[in-house]
Coordinates of C-alpha atoms in Angstrom, one line a residue:
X1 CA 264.8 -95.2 -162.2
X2 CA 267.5 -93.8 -160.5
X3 CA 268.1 -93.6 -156.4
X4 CA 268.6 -90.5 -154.1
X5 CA 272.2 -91.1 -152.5
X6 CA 271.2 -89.4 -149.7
X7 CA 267.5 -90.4 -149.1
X8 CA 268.0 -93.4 -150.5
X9 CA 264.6 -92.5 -152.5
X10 CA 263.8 -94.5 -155.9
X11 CA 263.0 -91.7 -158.2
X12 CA 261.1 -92.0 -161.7
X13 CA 263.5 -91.4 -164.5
X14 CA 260.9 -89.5 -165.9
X15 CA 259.4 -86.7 -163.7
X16 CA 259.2 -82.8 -162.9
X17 CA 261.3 -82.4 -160.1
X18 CA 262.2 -79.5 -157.8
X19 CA 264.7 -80.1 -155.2
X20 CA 266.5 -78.0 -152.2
X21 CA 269.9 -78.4 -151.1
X22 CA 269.7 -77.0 -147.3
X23 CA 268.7 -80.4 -146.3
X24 CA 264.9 -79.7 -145.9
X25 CA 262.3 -82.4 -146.0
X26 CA 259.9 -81.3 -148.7
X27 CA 256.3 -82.8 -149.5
X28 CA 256.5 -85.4 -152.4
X29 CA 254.1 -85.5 -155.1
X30 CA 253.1 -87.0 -158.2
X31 CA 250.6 -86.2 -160.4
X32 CA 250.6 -86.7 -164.4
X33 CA 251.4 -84.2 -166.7
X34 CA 253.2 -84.9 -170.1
X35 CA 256.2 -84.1 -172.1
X36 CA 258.1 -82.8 -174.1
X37 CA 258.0 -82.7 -178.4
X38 CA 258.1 -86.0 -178.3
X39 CA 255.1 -87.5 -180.7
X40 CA 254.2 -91.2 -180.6
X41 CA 253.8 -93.8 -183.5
X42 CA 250.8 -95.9 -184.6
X43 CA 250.0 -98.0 -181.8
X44 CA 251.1 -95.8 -178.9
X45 CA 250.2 -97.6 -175.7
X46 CA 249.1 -96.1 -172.2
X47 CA 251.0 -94.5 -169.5
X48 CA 250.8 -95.5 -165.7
X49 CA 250.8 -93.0 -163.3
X50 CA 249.9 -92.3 -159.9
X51 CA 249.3 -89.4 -157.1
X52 CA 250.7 -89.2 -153.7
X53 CA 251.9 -87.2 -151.1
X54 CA 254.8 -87.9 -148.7
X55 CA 257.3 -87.0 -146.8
X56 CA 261.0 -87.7 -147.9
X57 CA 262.4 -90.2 -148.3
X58 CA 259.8 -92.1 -149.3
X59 CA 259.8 -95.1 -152.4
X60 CA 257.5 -94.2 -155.4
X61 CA 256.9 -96.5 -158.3
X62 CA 257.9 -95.3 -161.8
X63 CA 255.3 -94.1 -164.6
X64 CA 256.3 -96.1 -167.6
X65 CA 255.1 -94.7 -170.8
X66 CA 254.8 -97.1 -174.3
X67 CA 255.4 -96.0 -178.0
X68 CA 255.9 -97.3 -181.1
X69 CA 258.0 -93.7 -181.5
X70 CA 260.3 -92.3 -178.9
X71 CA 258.5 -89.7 -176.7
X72 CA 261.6 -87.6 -175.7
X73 CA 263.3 -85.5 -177.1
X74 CA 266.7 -87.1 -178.0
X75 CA 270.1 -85.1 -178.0
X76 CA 270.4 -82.7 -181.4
X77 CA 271.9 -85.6 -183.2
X78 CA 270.5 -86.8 -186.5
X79 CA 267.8 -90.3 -185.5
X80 CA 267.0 -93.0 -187.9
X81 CA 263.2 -93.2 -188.8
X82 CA 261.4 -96.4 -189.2
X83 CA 261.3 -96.1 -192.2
X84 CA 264.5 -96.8 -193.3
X85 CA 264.1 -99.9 -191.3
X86 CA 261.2 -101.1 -193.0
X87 CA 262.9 -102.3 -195.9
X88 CA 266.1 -104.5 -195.1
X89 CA 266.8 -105.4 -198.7
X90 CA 270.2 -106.6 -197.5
X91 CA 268.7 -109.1 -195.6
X92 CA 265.9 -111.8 -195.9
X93 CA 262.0 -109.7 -196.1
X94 CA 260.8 -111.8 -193.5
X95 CA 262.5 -109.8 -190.5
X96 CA 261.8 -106.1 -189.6
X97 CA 263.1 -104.0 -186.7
X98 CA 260.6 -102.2 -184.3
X99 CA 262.4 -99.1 -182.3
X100 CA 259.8 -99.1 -179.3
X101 CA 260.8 -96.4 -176.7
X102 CA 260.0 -97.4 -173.5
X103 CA 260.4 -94.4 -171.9
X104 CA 261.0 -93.5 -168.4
X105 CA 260.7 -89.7 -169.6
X106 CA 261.1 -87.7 -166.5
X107 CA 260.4 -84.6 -167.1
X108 CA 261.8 -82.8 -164.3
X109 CA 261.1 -79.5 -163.4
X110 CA 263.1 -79.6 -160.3
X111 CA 264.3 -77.0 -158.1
X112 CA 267.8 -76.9 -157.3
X113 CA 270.0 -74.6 -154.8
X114 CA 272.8 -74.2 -156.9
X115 CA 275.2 -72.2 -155.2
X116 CA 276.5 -71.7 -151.8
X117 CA 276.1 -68.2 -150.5
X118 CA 279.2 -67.9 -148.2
X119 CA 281.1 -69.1 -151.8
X120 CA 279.2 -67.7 -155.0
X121 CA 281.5 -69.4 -157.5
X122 CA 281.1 -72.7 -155.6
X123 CA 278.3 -74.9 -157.2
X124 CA 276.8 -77.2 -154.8
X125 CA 276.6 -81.0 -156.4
X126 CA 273.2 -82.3 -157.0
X127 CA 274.3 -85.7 -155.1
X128 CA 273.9 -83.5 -152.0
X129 CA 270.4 -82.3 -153.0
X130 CA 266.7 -83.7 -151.8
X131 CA 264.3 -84.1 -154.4
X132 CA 260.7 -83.1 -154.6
X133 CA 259.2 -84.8 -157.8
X134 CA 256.4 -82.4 -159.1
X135 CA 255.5 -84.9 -162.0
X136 CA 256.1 -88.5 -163.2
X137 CA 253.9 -88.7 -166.7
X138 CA 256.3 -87.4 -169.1
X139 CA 253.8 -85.0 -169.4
X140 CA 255.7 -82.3 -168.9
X141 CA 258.0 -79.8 -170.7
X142 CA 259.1 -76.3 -170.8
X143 CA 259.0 -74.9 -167.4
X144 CA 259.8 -71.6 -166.0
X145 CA 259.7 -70.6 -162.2
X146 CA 258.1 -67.1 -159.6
X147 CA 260.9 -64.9 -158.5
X148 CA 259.9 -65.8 -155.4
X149 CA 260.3 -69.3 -156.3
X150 CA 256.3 -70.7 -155.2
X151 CA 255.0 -71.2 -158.4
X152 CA 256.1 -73.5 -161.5
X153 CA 254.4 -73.0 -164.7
X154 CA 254.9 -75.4 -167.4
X155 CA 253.5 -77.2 -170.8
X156 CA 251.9 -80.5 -170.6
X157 CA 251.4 -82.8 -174.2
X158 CA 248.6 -85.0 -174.6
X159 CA 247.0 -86.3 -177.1
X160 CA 248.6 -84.5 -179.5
X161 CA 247.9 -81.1 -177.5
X162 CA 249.5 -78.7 -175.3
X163 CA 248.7 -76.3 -172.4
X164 CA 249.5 -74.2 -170.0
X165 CA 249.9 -75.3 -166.1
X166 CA 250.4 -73.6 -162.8
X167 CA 251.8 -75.3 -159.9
X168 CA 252.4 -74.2 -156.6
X169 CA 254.8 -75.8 -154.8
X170 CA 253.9 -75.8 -151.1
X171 CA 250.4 -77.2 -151.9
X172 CA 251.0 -79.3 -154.8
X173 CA 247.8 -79.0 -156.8
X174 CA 248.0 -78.0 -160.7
X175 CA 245.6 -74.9 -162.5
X176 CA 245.5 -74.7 -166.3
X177 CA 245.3 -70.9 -167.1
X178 CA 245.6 -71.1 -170.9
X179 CA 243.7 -74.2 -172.6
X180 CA 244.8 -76.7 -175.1
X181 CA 245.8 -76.4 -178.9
X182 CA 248.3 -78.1 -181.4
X183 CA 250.5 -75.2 -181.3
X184 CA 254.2 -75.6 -179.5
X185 CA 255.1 -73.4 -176.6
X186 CA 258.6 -72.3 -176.1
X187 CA 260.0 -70.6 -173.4
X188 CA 258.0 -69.6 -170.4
X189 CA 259.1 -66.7 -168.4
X190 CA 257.4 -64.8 -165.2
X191 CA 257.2 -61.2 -165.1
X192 CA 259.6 -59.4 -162.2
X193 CA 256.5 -59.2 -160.1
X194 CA 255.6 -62.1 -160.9
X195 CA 251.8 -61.4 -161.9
X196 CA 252.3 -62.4 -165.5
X197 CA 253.6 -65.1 -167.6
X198 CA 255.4 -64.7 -170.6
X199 CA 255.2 -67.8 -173.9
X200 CA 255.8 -68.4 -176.9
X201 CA 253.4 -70.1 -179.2
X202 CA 254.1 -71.3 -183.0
X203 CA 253.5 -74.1 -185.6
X204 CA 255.9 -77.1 -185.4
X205 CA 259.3 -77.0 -187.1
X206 CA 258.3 -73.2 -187.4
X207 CA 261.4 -71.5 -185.7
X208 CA 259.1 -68.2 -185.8
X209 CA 256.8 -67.7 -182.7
X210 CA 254.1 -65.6 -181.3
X211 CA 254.7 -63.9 -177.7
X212 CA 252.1 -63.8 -175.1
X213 CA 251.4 -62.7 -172.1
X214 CA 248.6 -64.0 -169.5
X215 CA 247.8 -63.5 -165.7
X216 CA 249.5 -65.9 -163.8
X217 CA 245.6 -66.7 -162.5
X218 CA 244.2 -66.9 -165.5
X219 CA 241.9 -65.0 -168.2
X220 CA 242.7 -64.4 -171.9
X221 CA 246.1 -64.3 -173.1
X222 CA 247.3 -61.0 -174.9
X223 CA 249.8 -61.2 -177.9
X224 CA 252.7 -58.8 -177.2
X225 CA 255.1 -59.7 -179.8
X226 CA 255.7 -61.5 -183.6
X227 CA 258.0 -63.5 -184.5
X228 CA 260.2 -64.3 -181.6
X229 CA 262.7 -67.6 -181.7
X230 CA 263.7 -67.9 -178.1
X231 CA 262.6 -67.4 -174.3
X232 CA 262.3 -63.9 -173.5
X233 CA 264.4 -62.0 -170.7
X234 CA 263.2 -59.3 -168.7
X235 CA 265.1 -56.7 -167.6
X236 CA 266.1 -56.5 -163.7
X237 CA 263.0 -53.0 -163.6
X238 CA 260.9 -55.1 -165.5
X239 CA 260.0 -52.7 -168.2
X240 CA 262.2 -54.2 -171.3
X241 CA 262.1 -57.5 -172.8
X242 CA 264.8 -59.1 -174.4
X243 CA 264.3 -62.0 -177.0
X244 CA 266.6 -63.9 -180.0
X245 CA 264.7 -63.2 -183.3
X246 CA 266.1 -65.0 -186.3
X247 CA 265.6 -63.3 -190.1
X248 CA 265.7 -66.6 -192.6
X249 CA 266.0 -64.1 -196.1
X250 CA 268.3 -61.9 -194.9
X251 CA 270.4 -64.8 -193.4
X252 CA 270.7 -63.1 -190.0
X253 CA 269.8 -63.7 -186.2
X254 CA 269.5 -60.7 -183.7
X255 CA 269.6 -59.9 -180.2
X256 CA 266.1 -57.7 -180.0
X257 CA 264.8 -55.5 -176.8
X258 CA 261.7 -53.7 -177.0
X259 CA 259.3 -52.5 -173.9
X260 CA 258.0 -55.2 -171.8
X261 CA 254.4 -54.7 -173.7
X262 CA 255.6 -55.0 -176.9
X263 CA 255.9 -51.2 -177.9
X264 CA 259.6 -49.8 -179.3
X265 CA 261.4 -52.9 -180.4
X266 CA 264.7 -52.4 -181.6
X267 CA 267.8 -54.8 -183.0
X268 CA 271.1 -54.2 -180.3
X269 CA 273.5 -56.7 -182.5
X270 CA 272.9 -59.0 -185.7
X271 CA 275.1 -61.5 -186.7
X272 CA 275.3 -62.8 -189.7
X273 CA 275.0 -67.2 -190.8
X274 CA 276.5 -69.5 -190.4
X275 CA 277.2 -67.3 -187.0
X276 CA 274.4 -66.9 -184.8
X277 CA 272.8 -66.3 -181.8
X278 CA 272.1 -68.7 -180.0
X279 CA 267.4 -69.8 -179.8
X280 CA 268.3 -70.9 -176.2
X281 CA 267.9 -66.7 -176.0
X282 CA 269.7 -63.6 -174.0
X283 CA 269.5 -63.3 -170.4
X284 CA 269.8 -59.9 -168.9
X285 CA 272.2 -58.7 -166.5
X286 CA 271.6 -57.4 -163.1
X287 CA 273.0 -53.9 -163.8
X288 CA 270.6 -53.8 -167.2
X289 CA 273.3 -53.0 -169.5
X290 CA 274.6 -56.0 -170.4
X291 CA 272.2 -59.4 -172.6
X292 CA 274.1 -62.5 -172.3
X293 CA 274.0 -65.0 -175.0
X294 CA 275.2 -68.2 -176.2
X295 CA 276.8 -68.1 -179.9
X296 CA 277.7 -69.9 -182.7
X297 CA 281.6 -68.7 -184.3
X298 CA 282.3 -70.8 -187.6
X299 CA 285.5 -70.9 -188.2
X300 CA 286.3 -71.3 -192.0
X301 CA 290.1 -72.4 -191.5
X302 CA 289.1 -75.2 -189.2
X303 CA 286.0 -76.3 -191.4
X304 CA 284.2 -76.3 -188.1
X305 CA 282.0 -74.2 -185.6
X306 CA 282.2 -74.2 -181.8
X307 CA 279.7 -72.0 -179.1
X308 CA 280.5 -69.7 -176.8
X309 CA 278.8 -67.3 -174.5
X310 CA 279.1 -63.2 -175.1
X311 CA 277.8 -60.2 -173.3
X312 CA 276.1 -57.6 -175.8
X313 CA 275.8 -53.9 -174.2
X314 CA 272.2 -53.2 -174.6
X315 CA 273.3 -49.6 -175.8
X316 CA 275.6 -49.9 -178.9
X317 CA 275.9 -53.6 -179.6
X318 CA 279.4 -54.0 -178.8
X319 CA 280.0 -57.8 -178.3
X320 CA 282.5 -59.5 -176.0
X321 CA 283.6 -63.4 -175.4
X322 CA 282.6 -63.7 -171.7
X323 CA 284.9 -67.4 -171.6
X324 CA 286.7 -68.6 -173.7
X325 CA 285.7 -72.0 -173.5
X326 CA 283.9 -73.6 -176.2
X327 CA 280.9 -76.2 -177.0
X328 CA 279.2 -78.2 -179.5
X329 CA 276.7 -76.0 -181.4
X330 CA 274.1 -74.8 -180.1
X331 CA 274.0 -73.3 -176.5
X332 CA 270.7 -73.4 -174.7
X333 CA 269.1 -71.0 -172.3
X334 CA 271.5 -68.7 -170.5
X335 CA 271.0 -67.0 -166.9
X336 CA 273.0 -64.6 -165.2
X337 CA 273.3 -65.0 -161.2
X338 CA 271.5 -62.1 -159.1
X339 CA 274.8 -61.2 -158.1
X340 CA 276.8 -61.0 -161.4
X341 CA 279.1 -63.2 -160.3
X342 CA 278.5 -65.8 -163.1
X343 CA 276.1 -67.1 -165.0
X344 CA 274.0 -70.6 -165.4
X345 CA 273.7 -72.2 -168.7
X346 CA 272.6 -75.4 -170.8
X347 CA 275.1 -76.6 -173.1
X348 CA 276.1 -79.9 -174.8
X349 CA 279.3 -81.6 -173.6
X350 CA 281.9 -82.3 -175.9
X351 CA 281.6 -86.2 -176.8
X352 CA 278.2 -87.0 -175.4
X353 CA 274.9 -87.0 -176.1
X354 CA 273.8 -85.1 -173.1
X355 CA 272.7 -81.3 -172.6
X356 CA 274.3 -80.6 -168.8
X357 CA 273.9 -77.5 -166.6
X358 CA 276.9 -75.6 -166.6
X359 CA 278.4 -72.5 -164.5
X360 CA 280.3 -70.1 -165.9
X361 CA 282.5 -67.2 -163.0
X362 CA 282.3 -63.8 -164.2
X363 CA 284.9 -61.7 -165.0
X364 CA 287.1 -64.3 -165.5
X365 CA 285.1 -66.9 -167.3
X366 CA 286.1 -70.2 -165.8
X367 CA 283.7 -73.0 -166.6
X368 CA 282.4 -75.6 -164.5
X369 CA 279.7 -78.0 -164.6
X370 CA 276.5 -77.8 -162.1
X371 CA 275.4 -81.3 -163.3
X372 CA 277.4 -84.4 -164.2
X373 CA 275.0 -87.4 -165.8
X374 CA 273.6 -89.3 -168.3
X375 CA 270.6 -87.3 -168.3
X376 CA 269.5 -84.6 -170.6
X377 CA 268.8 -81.0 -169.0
X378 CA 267.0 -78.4 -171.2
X379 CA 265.1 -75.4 -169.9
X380 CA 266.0 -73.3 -166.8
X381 CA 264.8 -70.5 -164.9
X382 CA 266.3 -69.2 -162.1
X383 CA 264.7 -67.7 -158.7
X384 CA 264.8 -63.9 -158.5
X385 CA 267.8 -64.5 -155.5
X386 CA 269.4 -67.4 -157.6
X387 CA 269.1 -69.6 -154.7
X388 CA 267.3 -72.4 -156.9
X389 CA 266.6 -73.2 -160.4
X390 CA 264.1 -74.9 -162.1
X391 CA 265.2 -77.4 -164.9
X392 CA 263.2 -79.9 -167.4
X393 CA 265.1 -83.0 -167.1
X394 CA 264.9 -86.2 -169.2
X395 CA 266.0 -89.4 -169.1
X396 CA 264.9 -92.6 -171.1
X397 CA 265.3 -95.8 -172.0
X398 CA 264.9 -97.2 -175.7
X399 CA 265.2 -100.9 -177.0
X400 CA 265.0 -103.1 -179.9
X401 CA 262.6 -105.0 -181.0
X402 CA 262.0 -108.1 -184.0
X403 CA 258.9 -108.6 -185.6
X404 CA 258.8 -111.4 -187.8
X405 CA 257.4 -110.8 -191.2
X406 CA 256.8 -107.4 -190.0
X407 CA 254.0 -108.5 -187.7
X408 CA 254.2 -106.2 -184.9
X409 CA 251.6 -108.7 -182.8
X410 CA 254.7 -110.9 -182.4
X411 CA 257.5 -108.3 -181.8
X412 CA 260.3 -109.7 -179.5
X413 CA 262.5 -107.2 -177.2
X414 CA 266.2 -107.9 -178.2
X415 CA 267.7 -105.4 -176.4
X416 CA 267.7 -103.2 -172.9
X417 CA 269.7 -100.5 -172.9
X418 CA 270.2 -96.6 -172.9
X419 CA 268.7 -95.3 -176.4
X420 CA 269.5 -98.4 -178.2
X421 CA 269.2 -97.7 -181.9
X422 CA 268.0 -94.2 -181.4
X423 CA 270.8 -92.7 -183.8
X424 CA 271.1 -95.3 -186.3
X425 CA 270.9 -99.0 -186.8
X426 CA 271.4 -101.3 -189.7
X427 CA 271.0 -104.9 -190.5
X428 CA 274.5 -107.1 -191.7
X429 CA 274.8 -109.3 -194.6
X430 CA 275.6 -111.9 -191.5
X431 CA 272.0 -111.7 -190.1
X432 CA 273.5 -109.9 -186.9
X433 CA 272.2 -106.2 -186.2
X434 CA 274.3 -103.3 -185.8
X435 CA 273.4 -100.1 -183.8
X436 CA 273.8 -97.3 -181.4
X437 CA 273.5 -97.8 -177.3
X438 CA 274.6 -95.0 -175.0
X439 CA 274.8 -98.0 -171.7
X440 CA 278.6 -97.1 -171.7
X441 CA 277.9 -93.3 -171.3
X442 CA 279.1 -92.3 -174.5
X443 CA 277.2 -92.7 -177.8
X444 CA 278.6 -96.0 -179.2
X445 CA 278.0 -98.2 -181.8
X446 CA 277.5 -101.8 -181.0
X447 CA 276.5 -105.5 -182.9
X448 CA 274.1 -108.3 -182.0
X449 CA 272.4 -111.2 -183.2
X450 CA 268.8 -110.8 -184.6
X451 CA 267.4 -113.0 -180.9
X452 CA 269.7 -110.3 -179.0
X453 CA 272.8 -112.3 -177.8
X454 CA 276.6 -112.0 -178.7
X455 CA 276.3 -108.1 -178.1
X456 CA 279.8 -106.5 -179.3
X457 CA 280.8 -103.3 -178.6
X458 CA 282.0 -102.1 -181.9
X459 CA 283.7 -98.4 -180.6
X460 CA 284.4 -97.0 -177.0
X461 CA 286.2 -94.1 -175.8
X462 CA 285.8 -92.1 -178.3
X463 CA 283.4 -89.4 -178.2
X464 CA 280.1 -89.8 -180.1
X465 CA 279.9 -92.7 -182.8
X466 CA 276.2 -93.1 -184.6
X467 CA 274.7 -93.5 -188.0
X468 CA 275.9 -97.0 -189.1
X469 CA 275.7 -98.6 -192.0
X470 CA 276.8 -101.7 -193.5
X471 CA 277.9 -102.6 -196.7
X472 CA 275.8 -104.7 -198.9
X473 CA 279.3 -106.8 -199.7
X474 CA 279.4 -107.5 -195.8
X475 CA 283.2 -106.0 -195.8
X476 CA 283.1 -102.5 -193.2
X477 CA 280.8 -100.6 -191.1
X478 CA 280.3 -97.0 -191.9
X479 CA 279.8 -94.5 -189.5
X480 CA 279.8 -90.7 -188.3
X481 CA 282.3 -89.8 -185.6
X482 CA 283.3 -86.8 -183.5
X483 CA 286.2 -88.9 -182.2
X484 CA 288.9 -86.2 -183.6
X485 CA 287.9 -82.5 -182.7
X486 CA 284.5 -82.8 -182.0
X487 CA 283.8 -82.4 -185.6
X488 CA 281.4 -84.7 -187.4
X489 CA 283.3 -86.6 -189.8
X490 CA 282.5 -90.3 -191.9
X491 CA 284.5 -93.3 -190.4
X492 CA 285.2 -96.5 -191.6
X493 CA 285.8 -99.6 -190.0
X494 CA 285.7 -103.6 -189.9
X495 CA 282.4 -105.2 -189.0
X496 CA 284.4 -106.3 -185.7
X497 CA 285.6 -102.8 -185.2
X498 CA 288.9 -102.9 -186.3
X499 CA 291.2 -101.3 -188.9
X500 CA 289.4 -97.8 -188.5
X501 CA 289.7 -95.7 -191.2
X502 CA 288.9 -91.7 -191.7
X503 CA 286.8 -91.3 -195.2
X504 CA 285.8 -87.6 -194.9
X505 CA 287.4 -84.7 -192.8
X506 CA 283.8 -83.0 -191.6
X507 CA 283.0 -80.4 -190.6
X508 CA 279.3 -81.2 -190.8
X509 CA 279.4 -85.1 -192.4
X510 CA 276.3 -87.1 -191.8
X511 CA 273.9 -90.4 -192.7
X512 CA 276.6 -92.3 -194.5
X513 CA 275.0 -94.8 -197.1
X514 CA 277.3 -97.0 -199.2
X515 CA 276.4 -97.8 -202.4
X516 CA 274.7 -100.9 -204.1
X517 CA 278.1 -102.3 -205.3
X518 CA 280.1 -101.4 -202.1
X519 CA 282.7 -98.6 -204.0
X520 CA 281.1 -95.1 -202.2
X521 CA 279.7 -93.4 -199.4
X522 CA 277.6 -91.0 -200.2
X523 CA 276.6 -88.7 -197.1
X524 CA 275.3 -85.2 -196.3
X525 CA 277.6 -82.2 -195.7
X526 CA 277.4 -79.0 -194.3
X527 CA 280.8 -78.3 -195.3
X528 CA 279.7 -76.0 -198.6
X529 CA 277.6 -73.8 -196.0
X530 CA 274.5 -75.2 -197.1
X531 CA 272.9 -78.8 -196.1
X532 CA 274.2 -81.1 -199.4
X533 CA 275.0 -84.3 -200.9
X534 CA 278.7 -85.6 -201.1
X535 CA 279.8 -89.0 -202.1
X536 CA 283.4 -90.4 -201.2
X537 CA 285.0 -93.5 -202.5
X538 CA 285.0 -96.5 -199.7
X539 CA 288.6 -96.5 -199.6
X540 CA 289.0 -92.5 -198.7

């Protein structure tokens, strides 16, 4: 849970929020929607949630949701399976680790005033903003908001299912206007006149979607558009979509526009892989000319890649960096102020595990960021004035767990922390467990005995650290790092942390494994331009 500093409200770490900045009291509610691709293990246990209405500030209790599987979606780092913790062979049969996420999953479609009017390029802190919690279930997940900023629609999971919601915000009551199925959505977007709402529907770990479009009250939903891999944009007249479409034989992605009902599509700019554009999608600018987009540049020389954001001319295709900052592939969603004066923009930072919101000034393409936590922002959509956005937020807790002789009836908690495990653990030849924990802010790798006490810290400040895995002869702890560069490269070091030693130099080095007999490493690369596996000796 996490309190308001201004309200002094105790607010679910899991929850659809919408806030406002200009000090107003706004009516509270909870109600329980679900969340986001998240999809629990055997034995997934019930959620607690409850419905009220208050006025701020006011003290809530948190919905706390069980699984034998985490139910968020983690930051686009590799995660370790059960599986692989199934079988410690290193170690005596009779123990086997449990990941349970106990998950405070807010999913937070919140509304936020992002920017002071008197100062466009200013960002106004979201310390200094109210919260009005719209859901606490972790129901919850893509979300898009009316011009006019009275409406949220958004997805809610259950049982394996999803759907489309409508919420209005003064009168906090939610209407389902398109029923469930086991398709994904992705991306919802309102029409300019906000009578329609745009989604895309497709087949898990599909990247190729269907677009629809449905009355915001209701009735049958009519298919516009095939094969669409990001949120659509519409242009400021609302007659032209915009959308990221990505080609898999021809090795290509492309910034597509066609009419708003699906009629004269038409490719403005292709680039080819391992450069892309970004699925986050294109966000049109307020003059029409212009599609904004997050990108991904390899650079060949470097043996990395880095994103950016670019402005496309709708007419001829001619591309151009809008900043010259860069970020961690990929770039999410991308929105360009009613003004033109910047844009907003989900992107990972540089050493952490977290998606923030971010601002970028336009012309001159300085960077700063909206939000600044330990919480993980994906989706926005922006008001038709800019004045507020509306953001899925998530933020969870995961912990480890022993069951002796794999009997999960008598699983112990071992651990309480920020996503311990979530991106790699292993057991020692010692007995003692080493994993991942994000409680210092940073994705680090820490040690523990198998009852939980004599907790180490094995790495700190030094970006991202995940992935271990130690050596059958008990000698080092392998790891992936992005300590140098940002790029993902295998580490090696002593099982107390010390004498650290660089194996591989990246770009794209991943799930180290040593060998049987302790000599190599073998690991998958990237670094060929294709997804492989490399082997390097243990001593570099």
């Amino acid at each position: 849970m996490k309190r308001c500093p201004q309200c002094n409200r105790v607010e679910s770490d899991d929850a659809l929020v919408f806030c406002r900045a200009d000090g107003t009291a706004l009516v509270s509610d909870s109600s329980p929607p679900d969340r986001e691709a998240g999809t629990a293990g055997p034995g997934t246990a019930s959620e607690s949630s409850e419905i009220e209405t208050s006025i701020l500030p006011h003290t809530t209790d948190a919905a706390i949701s069980h699984s034998t599987a985490p139910t968020t979606v983690l930051p686009p780092q590799p995660t370790v399976t059960t599986g692989r913790l199934a079988k410690p062979k290193r170690r005596r049969t009779a123990i086997a680790i449990l990941i349970i996420a106990v998950a405070v999953v807010v999913i937070g479609a919140g509304l936020y005033k992002l920017f002071n009017r008197s100062q466009p390029q200013k960002a106004i802190s979201f310390a200094s903003a109210k919260l009005q919690r719209l859901t606490t279930s972790g129901k919850a997940s893509d979300a898009g908001i009316s011009p006019d900023g009275k409406y949220v629609a958004h997805v809610k999971t259950d049982a394996g299912q999803q759907s489309l919601w409508l919420r209005q915000v003064a009168i906090p009551s939610d209407t389902q206007i398109v029923p469930p199925s086991q398709q994904n959505y992705y991306g919802i977007t309102f029409s300019k006149d906000g009578d329609y709402i745009y989604y895309a529907l497709g087949e898990t770990n599909n990247p190729a979607h269907t677009l629809y479009q449905v009355p915001v009250l209701g009735r049958a939903s009519r298919k516009v558009i095939e094969n669409v891999t990001s949120p659509v944009s519409l242009s400021p007249d609302g007659t032209r979509l915009a959308f990221t479409r990505f080609n898999a034989p021809r090795g290509e992605t492309a910034l597509v526009v066609a009419n708003a009902d699906g009629t004269g599509e038409r490719p403005v700019a292709v680039r080819k892989l391992p450069n892309n554009f970004s699925t986050g999608g294109p966000s049109w600018s307020p003059d029409g000319k212009r599609l904004a987009s997050g990108v991904t540049n390899y650079d060949p020389g470097a043996g990395r890649a880095a994103a950016t954001v670019v402005e496309v001319q709708v007419e001829g295709g001619a591309e151009r960096p809008i900043t010259s900052h860069t970020w961690p592939p990929a770039l999410g969603q991308v929105a360009w102020l009613a003004d033109g004066s910047g844009l907003a923009l989900i992107a990972l930072e540089s050493g952490t595990s977290s998606n923030q919101i971010w601002h970028v000034s336009y012309p001159d393409g300085e960077v700063r960021k909206i939000t600044n936590d330990l919480n993980n922002y994906s989706q926005l959509s922006l008001t038709a004035d800019s004045s507020a956005l509306v953001t899925v937020q998530t933020e969870g807790e995961m912990n480890l767990w022993v069951a002796p002789q794999a009997d999960a009836s008598r699983a112990k908690q071992i651990s309480s922390g920020r996503y311990d495990g979530a991106q790699g653990l292993s057991w020692m030849p010692s007995g003692r467990i080493v994993y991942t924990s994000r409680e210092s802010g940073l994705t680090d790798i820490r040690s523990m005995e198998p009852d939980g006490k004599n907790q180490q810290q094995l790495t700190a400040h030094a970006r991202s650290n995940y992935m271990p895995w130690a050596t059958q002869d008990g000698r080092y702890i392998v790891f992936t790092s992005t300590r140098t560069q940002s790029t993902r490269s295998i580490w090696r070091m002593d099982t107390d942390g010390g004498n650290l030693k660089r194996l591989t130099e990246g770009p794209g080095d991943i799930y180290p494994q040593s060998s049987p007999d302790g000599r190599w490493v073998v690991y998958t690369s990237t670094r060929s331009g294709s997804s492989r596996v490399w082997k390097v000796s243990i001593d570099g």
